Tab-separated table of C-alpha atoms in Angstrom:
chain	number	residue	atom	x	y	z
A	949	UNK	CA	-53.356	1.611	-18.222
A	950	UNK	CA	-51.919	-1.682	-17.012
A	951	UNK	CA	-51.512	-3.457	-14.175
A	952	UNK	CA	-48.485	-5.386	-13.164
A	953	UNK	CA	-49.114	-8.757	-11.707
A	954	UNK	CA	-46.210	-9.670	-9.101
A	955	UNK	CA	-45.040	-12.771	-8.302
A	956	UNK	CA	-44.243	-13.874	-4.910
A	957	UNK	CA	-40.715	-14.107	-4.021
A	958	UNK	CA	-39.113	-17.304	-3.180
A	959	UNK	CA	-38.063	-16.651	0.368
A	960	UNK	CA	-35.788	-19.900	0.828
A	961	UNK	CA	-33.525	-18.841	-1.390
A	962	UNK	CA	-31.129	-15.948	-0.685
A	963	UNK	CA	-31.483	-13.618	-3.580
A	964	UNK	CA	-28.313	-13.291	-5.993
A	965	UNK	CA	-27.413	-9.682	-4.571
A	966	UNK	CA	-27.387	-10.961	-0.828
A	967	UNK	CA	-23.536	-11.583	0.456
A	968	UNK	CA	-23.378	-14.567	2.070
A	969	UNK	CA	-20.517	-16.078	3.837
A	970	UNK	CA	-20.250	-18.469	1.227
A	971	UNK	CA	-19.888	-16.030	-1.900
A	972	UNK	CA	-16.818	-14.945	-0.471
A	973	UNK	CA	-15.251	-18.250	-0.547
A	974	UNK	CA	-12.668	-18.356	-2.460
A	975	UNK	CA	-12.328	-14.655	-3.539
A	976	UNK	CA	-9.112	-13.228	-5.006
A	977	UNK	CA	-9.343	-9.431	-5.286
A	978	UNK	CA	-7.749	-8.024	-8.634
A	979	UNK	CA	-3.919	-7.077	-8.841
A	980	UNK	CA	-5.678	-3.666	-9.405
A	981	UNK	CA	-7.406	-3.322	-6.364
A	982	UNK	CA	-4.593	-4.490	-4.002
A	983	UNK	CA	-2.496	-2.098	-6.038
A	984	UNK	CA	-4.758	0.710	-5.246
A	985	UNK	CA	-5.194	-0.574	-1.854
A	986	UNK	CA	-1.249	-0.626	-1.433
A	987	UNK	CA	-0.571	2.319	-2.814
A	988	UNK	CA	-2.577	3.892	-0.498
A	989	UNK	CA	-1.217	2.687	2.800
A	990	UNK	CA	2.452	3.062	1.683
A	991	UNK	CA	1.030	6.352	0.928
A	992	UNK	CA	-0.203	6.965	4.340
A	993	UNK	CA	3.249	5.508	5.876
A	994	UNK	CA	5.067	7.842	3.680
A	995	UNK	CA	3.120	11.146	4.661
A	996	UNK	CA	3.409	9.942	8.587
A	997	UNK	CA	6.994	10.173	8.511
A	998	UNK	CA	7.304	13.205	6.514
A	999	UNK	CA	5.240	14.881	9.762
A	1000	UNK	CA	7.354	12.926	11.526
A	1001	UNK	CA	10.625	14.636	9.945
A	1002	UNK	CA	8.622	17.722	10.192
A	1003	UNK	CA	8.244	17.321	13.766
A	1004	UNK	CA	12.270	16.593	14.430
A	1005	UNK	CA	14.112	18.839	12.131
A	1006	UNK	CA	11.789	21.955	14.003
A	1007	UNK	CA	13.061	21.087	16.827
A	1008	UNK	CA	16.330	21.755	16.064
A	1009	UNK	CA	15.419	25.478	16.385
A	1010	UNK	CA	15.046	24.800	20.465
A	1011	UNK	CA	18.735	23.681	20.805
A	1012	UNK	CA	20.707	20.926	20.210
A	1013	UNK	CA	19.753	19.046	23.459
A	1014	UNK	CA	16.286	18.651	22.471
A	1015	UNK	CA	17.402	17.856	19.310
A	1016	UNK	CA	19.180	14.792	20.425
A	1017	UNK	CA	16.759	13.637	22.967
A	1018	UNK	CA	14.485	13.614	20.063
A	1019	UNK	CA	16.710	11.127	17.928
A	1020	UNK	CA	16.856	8.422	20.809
A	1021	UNK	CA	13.212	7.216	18.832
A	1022	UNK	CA	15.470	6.485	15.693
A	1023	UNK	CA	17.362	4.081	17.665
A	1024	UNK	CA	14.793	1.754	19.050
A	1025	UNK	CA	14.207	-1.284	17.703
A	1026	UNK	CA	10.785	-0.639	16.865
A	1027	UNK	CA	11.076	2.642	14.798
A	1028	UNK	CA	13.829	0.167	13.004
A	1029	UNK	CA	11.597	-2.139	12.058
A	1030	UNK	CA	9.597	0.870	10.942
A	1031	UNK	CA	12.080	2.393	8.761
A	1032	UNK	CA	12.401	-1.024	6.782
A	1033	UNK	CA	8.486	-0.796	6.267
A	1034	UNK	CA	8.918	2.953	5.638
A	1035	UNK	CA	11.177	1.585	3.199
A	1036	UNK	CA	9.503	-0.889	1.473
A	1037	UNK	CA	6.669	1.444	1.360
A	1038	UNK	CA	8.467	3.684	-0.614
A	1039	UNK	CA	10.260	1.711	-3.311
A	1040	UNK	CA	6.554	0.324	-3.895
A	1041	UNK	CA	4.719	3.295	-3.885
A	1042	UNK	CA	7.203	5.021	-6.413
A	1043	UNK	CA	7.218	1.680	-8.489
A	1044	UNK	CA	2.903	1.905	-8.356
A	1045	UNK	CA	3.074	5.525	-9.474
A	1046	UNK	CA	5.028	4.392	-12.519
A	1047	UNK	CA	2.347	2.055	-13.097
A	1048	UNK	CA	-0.294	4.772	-12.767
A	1049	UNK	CA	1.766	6.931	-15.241
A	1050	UNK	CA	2.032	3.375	-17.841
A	1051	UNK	CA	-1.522	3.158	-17.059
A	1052	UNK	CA	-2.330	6.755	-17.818
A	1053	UNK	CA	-0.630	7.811	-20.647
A	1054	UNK	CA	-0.764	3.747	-22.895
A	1055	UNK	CA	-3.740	2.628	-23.958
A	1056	UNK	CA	-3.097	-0.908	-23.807
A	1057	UNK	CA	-1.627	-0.887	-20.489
A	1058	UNK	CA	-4.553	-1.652	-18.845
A	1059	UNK	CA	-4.705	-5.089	-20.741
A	1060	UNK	CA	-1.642	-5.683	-19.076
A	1061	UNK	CA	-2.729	-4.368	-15.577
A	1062	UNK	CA	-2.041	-7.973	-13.796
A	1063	UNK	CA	1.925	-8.151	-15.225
A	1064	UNK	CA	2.631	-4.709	-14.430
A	1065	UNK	CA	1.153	-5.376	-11.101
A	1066	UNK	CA	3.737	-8.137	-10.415
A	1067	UNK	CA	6.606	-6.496	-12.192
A	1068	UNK	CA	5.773	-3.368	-9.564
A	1069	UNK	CA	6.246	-6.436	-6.427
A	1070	UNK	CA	9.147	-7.563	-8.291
A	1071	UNK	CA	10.585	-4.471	-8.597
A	1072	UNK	CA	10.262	-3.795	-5.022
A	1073	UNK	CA	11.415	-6.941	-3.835
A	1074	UNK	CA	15.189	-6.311	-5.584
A	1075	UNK	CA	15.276	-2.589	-4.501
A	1076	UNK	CA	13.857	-3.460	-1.017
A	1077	UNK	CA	16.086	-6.354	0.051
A	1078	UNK	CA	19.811	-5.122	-0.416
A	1079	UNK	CA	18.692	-1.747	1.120
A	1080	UNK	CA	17.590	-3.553	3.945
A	1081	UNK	CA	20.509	-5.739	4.377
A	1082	UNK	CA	22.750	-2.459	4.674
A	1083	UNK	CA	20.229	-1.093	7.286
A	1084	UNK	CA	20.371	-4.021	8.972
A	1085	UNK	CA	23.976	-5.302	9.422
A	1086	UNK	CA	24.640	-3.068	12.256
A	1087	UNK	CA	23.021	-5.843	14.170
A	1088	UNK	CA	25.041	-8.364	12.266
């Protein structure tokens, strides 16, 4: 049987698993991550207004009256400002799920995982902008 001599730690330094302020200096997550991290809060944004929809299209069943009162929400300016990040949220959370699919089903996808990443903001970008121009020259 033998015995394990241990050394004494070095308590001025931080050890190299410790996060300090500093190792966070300069970090850049992956394309990956935000994707993931994107995906999942246009996710979120998307299932909100389905309940949302949910919510308004039952209460058709209580008359048109309360029907109407209900759309009033659609028409203030801050459920329009929603809508265009409801929007935006959707064109990149179906562009991400083609991702996922190029991710799932190609092997060498994944070495592309960055490019794909900014071809999924790209494609966003040019679906997102003349949809919300039309949304938004009613104010125009």
């Amino acid at each position: 049987m033998t015995t394990e001599v241990v050394e004494p730690k070095d308590v001025t330094q931080p050890p190299a698993t410790r996060h300090t302020l500093s190792a966070y200096r300069g970090y850049r997550p992956p394309p990956g991550m935000l994707a993931w991290a994107f995906h999942r809060i246009s996710g979120l944004g998307v299932l909100l207004f389905l309940l949302l929809h949910i919510v308004d299209i039952f209460t058709v069943g209580y008359g048109p009256d309360a029907f109407n009162s209900l759309l009033v929400i659609y028409r203030h300016p801050v459920f329009r400002v929603a809508e265009l990040l409801l929007i935006a949220g959707l064109y990149y959370h179906a562009a991400n799920g083609v991702r996922i699919i190029l991710i799932d089903f190609w092997d060498r996808a994944y070495h592309y995982q960055r490019e794909l990443f900014y071809a999924v903001l790209a494609v966003t970008v040019i679906a997102f902008v003349p949809t919300a121009i039309l949304m938004l020259r009613s104010f125009f």
